[in-house]
mmCIF file of C-alpha atoms in Angstrom:
data_model
loop_
_atom_site.group_PDB
_atom_site.id
_atom_site.type_symbol
_atom_site.label_atom_id
_atom_site.label_comp_id
_atom_site.label_asym_id
_atom_site.label_seq_id
_atom_site.Cartn_x
_atom_site.Cartn_y
_atom_site.Cartn_z
ATOM 1 C CA UNK A 26 -115.907 54.369 55.366
ATOM 2 C CA UNK A 27 -112.480 55.997 55.386
ATOM 3 C CA UNK A 28 -111.768 58.316 52.454
ATOM 4 C CA UNK A 29 -108.141 57.617 51.593
ATOM 5 C CA UNK A 30 -108.020 60.725 49.408
ATOM 6 C CA UNK A 31 -108.709 62.889 52.443
ATOM 7 C CA UNK A 32 -105.427 64.009 54.029
ATOM 8 C CA UNK A 33 -104.886 63.379 57.684
ATOM 9 C CA UNK A 34 -105.290 66.645 59.535
ATOM 10 C CA UNK A 35 -101.982 67.925 60.835
ATOM 11 C CA UNK A 36 -101.775 69.734 64.167
ATOM 12 C CA UNK A 37 -101.220 73.060 62.451
ATOM 13 C CA UNK A 38 -104.186 72.557 60.122
ATOM 14 C CA UNK A 39 -106.399 71.775 63.098
ATOM 15 C CA UNK A 40 -105.011 74.831 64.906
ATOM 16 C CA UNK A 41 -105.922 77.111 61.996
ATOM 17 C CA UNK A 42 -109.372 75.530 61.773
ATOM 18 C CA UNK A 43 -109.942 76.026 65.493
ATOM 19 C CA UNK A 44 -108.859 79.669 65.274
ATOM 20 C CA UNK A 45 -111.165 80.228 62.311
ATOM 21 C CA UNK A 46 -114.088 78.726 64.253
ATOM 22 C CA UNK A 47 -113.388 80.919 67.306
ATOM 23 C CA UNK A 48 -113.397 84.110 65.238
ATOM 24 C CA UNK A 49 -116.467 82.964 63.269
ATOM 25 C CA UNK A 50 -118.416 82.306 66.468
ATOM 26 C CA UNK A 51 -117.153 85.594 67.930
ATOM 27 C CA UNK A 52 -118.738 87.294 64.907
ATOM 28 C CA UNK A 53 -121.993 85.340 65.510
ATOM 29 C CA UNK A 54 -121.834 83.748 62.070
ATOM 30 C CA UNK A 55 -122.803 80.245 61.013
ATOM 31 C CA UNK A 56 -120.586 78.327 58.575
ATOM 32 C CA UNK A 57 -123.167 79.031 55.872
ATOM 33 C CA UNK A 58 -123.077 82.773 56.553
ATOM 34 C CA UNK A 59 -119.280 82.860 56.614
ATOM 35 C CA UNK A 60 -119.096 80.904 53.360
ATOM 36 C CA UNK A 61 -121.414 83.429 51.722
ATOM 37 C CA UNK A 62 -119.374 86.398 52.936
ATOM 38 C CA UNK A 63 -116.084 84.811 51.873
ATOM 39 C CA UNK A 64 -117.543 83.783 48.473
ATOM 40 C CA UNK A 65 -116.482 80.178 49.157
ATOM 41 C CA UNK A 66 -118.591 77.044 49.255
ATOM 42 C CA UNK A 67 -119.937 75.730 52.551
ATOM 43 C CA UNK A 68 -117.956 72.515 52.013
ATOM 44 C CA UNK A 69 -114.720 74.499 51.683
ATOM 45 C CA UNK A 70 -115.299 76.446 54.888
ATOM 46 C CA UNK A 71 -116.281 73.299 56.786
ATOM 47 C CA UNK A 72 -113.184 71.440 55.544
ATOM 48 C CA UNK A 73 -110.886 74.272 56.654
ATOM 49 C CA UNK A 74 -112.534 74.464 60.090
ATOM 50 C CA UNK A 75 -112.170 70.700 60.524
ATOM 51 C CA UNK A 76 -108.461 70.870 59.662
ATOM 52 C CA UNK A 77 -108.906 68.795 56.490
ATOM 53 C CA UNK A 78 -108.146 71.460 53.908
ATOM 54 C CA UNK A 79 -105.237 73.812 53.464
ATOM 55 C CA UNK A 80 -106.543 77.410 53.381
ATOM 56 C CA UNK A 81 -105.354 79.289 50.315
ATOM 57 C CA UNK A 82 -103.705 82.691 50.701
ATOM 58 C CA UNK A 83 -106.873 84.262 49.279
ATOM 59 C CA UNK A 84 -109.042 82.422 51.813
ATOM 60 C CA UNK A 85 -106.857 83.612 54.698
ATOM 61 C CA UNK A 86 -106.957 87.236 53.568
ATOM 62 C CA UNK A 87 -110.725 87.182 53.044
ATOM 63 C CA UNK A 88 -111.239 85.612 56.484
ATOM 64 C CA UNK A 89 -108.990 88.264 58.035
ATOM 65 C CA UNK A 90 -111.127 91.018 56.491
ATOM 66 C CA UNK A 91 -114.530 89.500 57.218
ATOM 67 C CA UNK A 92 -113.790 88.291 60.761
ATOM 68 C CA UNK A 93 -111.469 91.154 61.777
ATOM 69 C CA UNK A 94 -109.098 88.697 63.438
ATOM 70 C CA UNK A 95 -106.308 91.211 64.208
ATOM 71 C CA UNK A 96 -103.794 89.320 62.048
ATOM 72 C CA UNK A 97 -104.165 86.114 64.078
ATOM 73 C CA UNK A 98 -105.403 83.962 61.188
ATOM 74 C CA UNK A 99 -102.638 85.267 58.952
ATOM 75 C CA UNK A 100 -100.030 84.457 61.601
ATOM 76 C CA UNK A 101 -101.363 80.928 62.248
ATOM 77 C CA UNK A 102 -101.530 80.224 58.503
ATOM 78 C CA UNK A 103 -97.763 80.738 58.215
ATOM 79 C CA UNK A 104 -97.216 77.614 60.316
ATOM 80 C CA UNK A 105 -99.745 75.344 58.643
ATOM 81 C CA UNK A 106 -98.316 71.959 57.635
ATOM 82 C CA UNK A 107 -99.616 69.195 55.388
ATOM 83 C CA UNK A 108 -99.264 65.510 54.471
ATOM 84 C CA UNK A 109 -96.106 63.531 54.952
ATOM 85 C CA UNK A 110 -94.731 61.842 51.872
ATOM 86 C CA UNK A 111 -95.279 64.826 49.586
ATOM 87 C CA UNK A 112 -92.557 67.259 48.588
ATOM 88 C CA UNK A 113 -92.789 70.490 50.561
ATOM 89 C CA UNK A 114 -93.173 72.570 47.416
ATOM 90 C CA UNK A 115 -96.038 70.357 46.148
ATOM 91 C CA UNK A 116 -98.150 70.107 49.280
ATOM 92 C CA UNK A 117 -100.265 73.223 48.799
ATOM 93 C CA UNK A 118 -101.170 72.141 45.273
ATOM 94 C CA UNK A 119 -102.013 68.622 46.482
ATOM 95 C CA UNK A 120 -104.331 70.154 49.073
ATOM 96 C CA UNK A 121 -106.090 72.210 46.409
ATOM 97 C CA UNK A 122 -106.600 69.060 44.333
ATOM 98 C CA UNK A 123 -108.799 67.640 47.102
ATOM 99 C CA UNK A 124 -111.729 69.926 46.266
ATOM 100 C CA UNK A 125 -111.001 70.783 42.620
ATOM 101 C CA UNK A 126 -113.708 70.421 39.978
ATOM 102 C CA UNK A 127 -111.224 70.235 37.096
ATOM 103 C CA UNK A 128 -107.536 69.342 36.692
ATOM 104 C CA UNK A 129 -105.413 69.652 33.550
ATOM 105 C CA UNK A 130 -101.853 68.316 33.375
ATOM 106 C CA UNK A 131 -99.120 68.445 30.743
ATOM 107 C CA UNK A 132 -96.040 66.293 31.444
ATOM 108 C CA UNK A 133 -92.811 65.847 29.501
ATOM 109 C CA UNK A 134 -90.680 64.164 32.216
ATOM 110 C CA UNK A 135 -92.621 61.287 33.752
ATOM 111 C CA UNK A 136 -96.142 59.878 33.653
ATOM 112 C CA UNK A 137 -98.265 62.089 35.965
ATOM 113 C CA UNK A 138 -98.452 60.722 39.493
ATOM 114 C CA UNK A 139 -102.225 60.327 39.336
ATOM 115 C CA UNK A 140 -101.797 57.793 36.499
ATOM 116 C CA UNK A 141 -98.776 55.858 37.745
ATOM 117 C CA UNK A 142 -98.676 52.199 38.738
ATOM 118 C CA UNK A 143 -96.961 51.232 41.969
ATOM 119 C CA UNK A 144 -94.037 49.619 40.125
ATOM 120 C CA UNK A 145 -93.548 52.706 37.945
ATOM 121 C CA UNK A 146 -93.741 54.999 40.979
ATOM 122 C CA UNK A 147 -91.099 52.948 42.754
ATOM 123 C CA UNK A 148 -88.806 52.987 39.701
ATOM 124 C CA UNK A 149 -89.110 56.765 39.338
ATOM 125 C CA UNK A 150 -88.426 57.419 43.017
ATOM 126 C CA UNK A 151 -85.428 55.107 43.149
ATOM 127 C CA UNK A 152 -83.892 56.530 39.959
ATOM 128 C CA UNK A 153 -83.502 60.114 41.172
ATOM 129 C CA UNK A 154 -80.629 60.761 43.633
ATOM 130 C CA UNK A 155 -80.325 60.873 46.545
ATOM 131 C CA UNK A 156 -81.942 57.470 47.132
ATOM 132 C CA UNK A 157 -84.758 57.576 49.704
ATOM 133 C CA UNK A 158 -84.731 55.496 52.854
ATOM 134 C CA UNK A 159 -87.248 52.656 53.008
ATOM 135 C CA UNK A 160 -89.402 54.769 55.334
ATOM 136 C CA UNK A 161 -89.305 57.750 52.980
ATOM 137 C CA UNK A 162 -90.137 55.523 50.010
ATOM 138 C CA UNK A 163 -93.103 54.031 51.854
ATOM 139 C CA UNK A 164 -94.404 57.470 52.828
ATOM 140 C CA UNK A 165 -94.092 58.785 49.282
ATOM 141 C CA UNK A 166 -95.789 55.781 47.715
ATOM 142 C CA UNK A 167 -98.591 55.903 50.284
ATOM 143 C CA UNK A 168 -99.168 59.592 49.550
ATOM 144 C CA UNK A 169 -99.157 58.858 45.810
ATOM 145 C CA UNK A 170 -101.760 56.103 46.189
ATOM 146 C CA UNK A 171 -103.962 58.404 48.277
ATOM 147 C CA UNK A 172 -103.848 61.108 45.593
ATOM 148 C CA UNK A 173 -104.861 58.571 42.949
ATOM 149 C CA UNK A 174 -108.205 58.122 44.712
ATOM 150 C CA UNK A 175 -109.082 61.516 43.221
ATOM 151 C CA UNK A 176 -109.746 59.740 39.916
ATOM 152 C CA UNK A 177 -112.782 58.121 41.526
ATOM 153 C CA UNK A 178 -113.847 60.926 43.863
ATOM 154 C CA UNK A 179 -117.476 61.932 44.323
ATOM 155 C CA UNK A 180 -118.376 64.493 43.144
ATOM 156 C CA UNK A 181 -116.119 63.648 40.191
ATOM 157 C CA UNK A 182 -113.234 65.760 38.903
ATOM 158 C CA UNK A 183 -112.868 66.380 35.168
ATOM 159 C CA UNK A 184 -109.304 65.352 34.245
ATOM 160 C CA UNK A 185 -107.298 66.229 31.156
ATOM 161 C CA UNK A 186 -103.815 64.741 30.701
ATOM 162 C CA UNK A 187 -101.315 65.406 27.920
ATOM 163 C CA UNK A 188 -98.214 63.185 28.064
ATOM 164 C CA UNK A 189 -95.197 63.216 25.785
ATOM 165 C CA UNK A 190 -94.770 59.988 23.803
ATOM 166 C CA UNK A 191 -91.067 60.051 24.684
ATOM 167 C CA UNK A 192 -91.955 59.544 28.376
ATOM 168 C CA UNK A 193 -93.339 56.095 27.530
ATOM 169 C CA UNK A 194 -90.587 55.260 25.043
ATOM 170 C CA UNK A 195 -88.053 55.665 27.854
ATOM 171 C CA UNK A 196 -89.254 52.370 29.444
ATOM 172 C CA UNK A 197 -88.587 53.592 32.992
ATOM 173 C CA UNK A 198 -88.163 50.550 35.229
ATOM 174 C CA UNK A 199 -87.846 48.141 32.304
ATOM 175 C CA UNK A 200 -90.199 46.474 29.843
ATOM 176 C CA UNK A 201 -92.362 44.637 32.384
ATOM 177 C CA UNK A 202 -93.003 47.858 34.314
ATOM 178 C CA UNK A 203 -93.814 49.606 31.031
ATOM 179 C CA UNK A 204 -96.263 46.881 29.970
ATOM 180 C CA UNK A 205 -98.131 47.190 33.253
ATOM 181 C CA UNK A 206 -98.065 50.987 33.011
ATOM 182 C CA UNK A 207 -99.521 51.060 29.494
ATOM 183 C CA UNK A 208 -102.233 48.569 30.480
ATOM 184 C CA UNK A 209 -103.100 50.857 33.389
ATOM 185 C CA UNK A 210 -103.187 53.945 31.166
ATOM 186 C CA UNK A 211 -105.564 52.165 28.788
ATOM 187 C CA UNK A 212 -107.813 51.347 31.745
ATOM 188 C CA UNK A 213 -107.746 55.008 32.767
ATOM 189 C CA UNK A 214 -108.846 56.087 29.270
ATOM 190 C CA UNK A 215 -112.060 54.154 29.878
ATOM 191 C CA UNK A 216 -112.993 56.360 32.849
ATOM 192 C CA UNK A 217 -115.621 58.805 31.672
ATOM 193 C CA UNK A 218 -114.085 61.739 33.570
ATOM 194 C CA UNK A 219 -110.530 61.201 32.236
ATOM 195 C CA UNK A 220 -109.250 62.509 28.910
ATOM 196 C CA UNK A 221 -105.762 61.283 27.995
ATOM 197 C CA UNK A 222 -103.816 62.562 24.988
ATOM 198 C CA UNK A 223 -100.341 61.666 23.775
ATOM 199 C CA UNK A 224 -98.099 64.350 22.279
ATOM 200 C CA UNK A 225 -96.240 62.605 19.429
ATOM 201 C CA UNK A 226 -92.456 62.742 19.224
ATOM 202 C CA UNK A 227 -92.721 64.376 15.811
ATOM 203 C CA UNK A 228 -94.721 67.546 16.299
ATOM 204 C CA UNK A 229 -93.218 70.677 14.771
ATOM 205 C CA UNK A 230 -95.838 72.902 16.442
ATOM 206 C CA UNK A 231 -95.717 72.552 20.222
ATOM 207 C CA UNK A 232 -97.047 75.113 22.707
ATOM 208 C CA UNK A 233 -95.542 73.384 25.723
ATOM 209 C CA UNK A 234 -91.828 73.802 25.174
ATOM 210 C CA UNK A 235 -91.531 75.903 28.345
ATOM 211 C CA UNK A 236 -92.036 72.721 30.368
ATOM 212 C CA UNK A 237 -94.658 70.837 32.394
ATOM 213 C CA UNK A 238 -97.682 72.649 33.753
ATOM 214 C CA UNK A 239 -100.891 72.051 35.664
ATOM 215 C CA UNK A 240 -104.159 73.938 35.813
ATOM 216 C CA UNK A 241 -106.869 73.598 38.430
ATOM 217 C CA UNK A 242 -110.431 74.905 38.714
ATOM 218 C CA UNK A 243 -111.706 75.431 42.264
ATOM 219 C CA UNK A 244 -115.333 74.965 43.414
ATOM 220 C CA UNK A 245 -115.559 78.785 43.334
ATOM 221 C CA UNK A 246 -114.686 78.655 39.587
ATOM 222 C CA UNK A 247 -111.294 80.227 40.208
ATOM 223 C CA UNK A 248 -108.436 79.000 38.004
ATOM 224 C CA UNK A 249 -104.964 78.387 39.417
ATOM 225 C CA UNK A 250 -101.727 77.165 37.843
ATOM 226 C CA UNK A 251 -98.722 75.215 39.025
ATOM 227 C CA UNK A 252 -95.218 74.879 37.624
ATOM 228 C CA UNK A 253 -92.506 72.576 38.942
ATOM 229 C CA UNK A 254 -88.764 72.231 38.451
ATOM 230 C CA UNK A 255 -85.727 70.824 40.248
ATOM 231 C CA UNK A 256 -86.635 70.787 43.981
ATOM 232 C CA UNK A 257 -89.030 73.705 43.464
ATOM 233 C CA UNK A 258 -92.690 74.297 42.769
ATOM 234 C CA UNK A 259 -94.695 77.453 42.229
ATOM 235 C CA UNK A 260 -98.409 78.014 42.773
ATOM 236 C CA UNK A 261 -99.536 80.567 40.182
ATOM 237 C CA UNK A 262 -102.490 82.792 41.068
ATOM 238 C CA UNK A 263 -101.877 85.836 38.847
ATOM 239 C CA UNK A 264 -104.802 85.920 36.416
ATOM 240 C CA UNK A 265 -102.728 86.972 33.423
ATOM 241 C CA UNK A 266 -100.164 84.218 34.012
ATOM 242 C CA UNK A 267 -102.908 81.610 34.474
ATOM 243 C CA UNK A 268 -104.632 82.833 31.310
ATOM 244 C CA UNK A 269 -101.411 82.292 29.353
ATOM 245 C CA UNK A 270 -101.148 78.756 30.740
ATOM 246 C CA UNK A 271 -104.753 78.081 29.695
ATOM 247 C CA UNK A 272 -103.963 79.332 26.191
ATOM 248 C CA UNK A 273 -100.940 77.043 25.916
ATOM 249 C CA UNK A 274 -102.870 74.064 27.243
ATOM 250 C CA UNK A 275 -105.671 74.669 24.730
ATOM 251 C CA UNK A 276 -103.145 74.778 21.896
ATOM 252 C CA UNK A 277 -101.540 71.541 23.055
ATOM 253 C CA UNK A 278 -104.906 69.776 23.081
ATOM 254 C CA UNK A 279 -105.195 70.485 19.369
ATOM 255 C CA UNK A 280 -101.542 69.555 18.705
ATOM 256 C CA UNK A 281 -101.592 66.242 20.567
ATOM 257 C CA UNK A 282 -103.225 63.087 19.256
ATOM 258 C CA UNK A 283 -106.954 62.823 19.898
ATOM 259 C CA UNK A 284 -108.011 60.653 22.857
ATOM 260 C CA UNK A 285 -109.041 57.863 20.454
ATOM 261 C CA UNK A 286 -105.784 58.050 18.473
ATOM 262 C CA UNK A 287 -103.819 58.227 21.739
ATOM 263 C CA UNK A 288 -105.444 55.013 22.963
ATOM 264 C CA UNK A 289 -104.629 53.350 19.659
ATOM 265 C CA UNK A 290 -100.995 54.449 19.929
ATOM 266 C CA UNK A 291 -100.842 53.015 23.452
ATOM 267 C CA UNK A 292 -102.173 49.693 22.175
ATOM 268 C CA UNK A 293 -99.540 49.621 19.418
ATOM 269 C CA UNK A 294 -96.776 50.437 21.926
ATOM 270 C CA UNK A 295 -98.060 47.689 24.205
ATOM 271 C CA UNK A 296 -98.044 45.193 21.347
ATOM 272 C CA UNK A 297 -94.447 46.064 20.470
ATOM 273 C CA UNK A 298 -93.158 45.189 23.965
#
């Protein structure tokens, strides 16, 4: 069975994986032995070798040290590409999502892509200039649908979403799109691995006023952050910076409505449409 959440391997990803395999075999190491020396899981090493996973900067540097690859792996990694349909600045984060064990998201602009309906996705993409071509729109929506399979991935990911109430009050795409969106969000709240909280419009104490943020826990129990703005995105690996993001996210969980109260608010909003 095809796993739609698994990105298609690009030529550059396969090239890096092939180079990694050559240097691993040159060092007379099995995948299991290399994984142990890199302090990564066997699944992570296998995915990188097969060209299915984007190697992180840390992975590349560790592989360079362990395999003594004369800078070859580092050089190949500079040319690694990823899925079509995703913004260039978002692709590395999307690749990391594939093997994450936990994902936390705070959004104040739009409903997070993982929770969007197709109609809402289309409305969002068509609203922001410049308008995409039909081919670009199709690629973006296909990539979005593939990412949404992460909600049902095995092994499961623990999700935490905090969404501003104002995002839903905007009625992006119109009332019919909003009705469908809220129905979908209510369905998502019933997934055991998804926690959804709404940040009320009136909340004098708000730890997220610096903007949207995402946190991710890797299989190696490493925490990473991500911040996005106009046509830019930044992967955050500095431990102090990530710790601050974790602190803010924890505060927002206590400031937002509880999951039960959030679901009740969604039902009231749905009834008012």
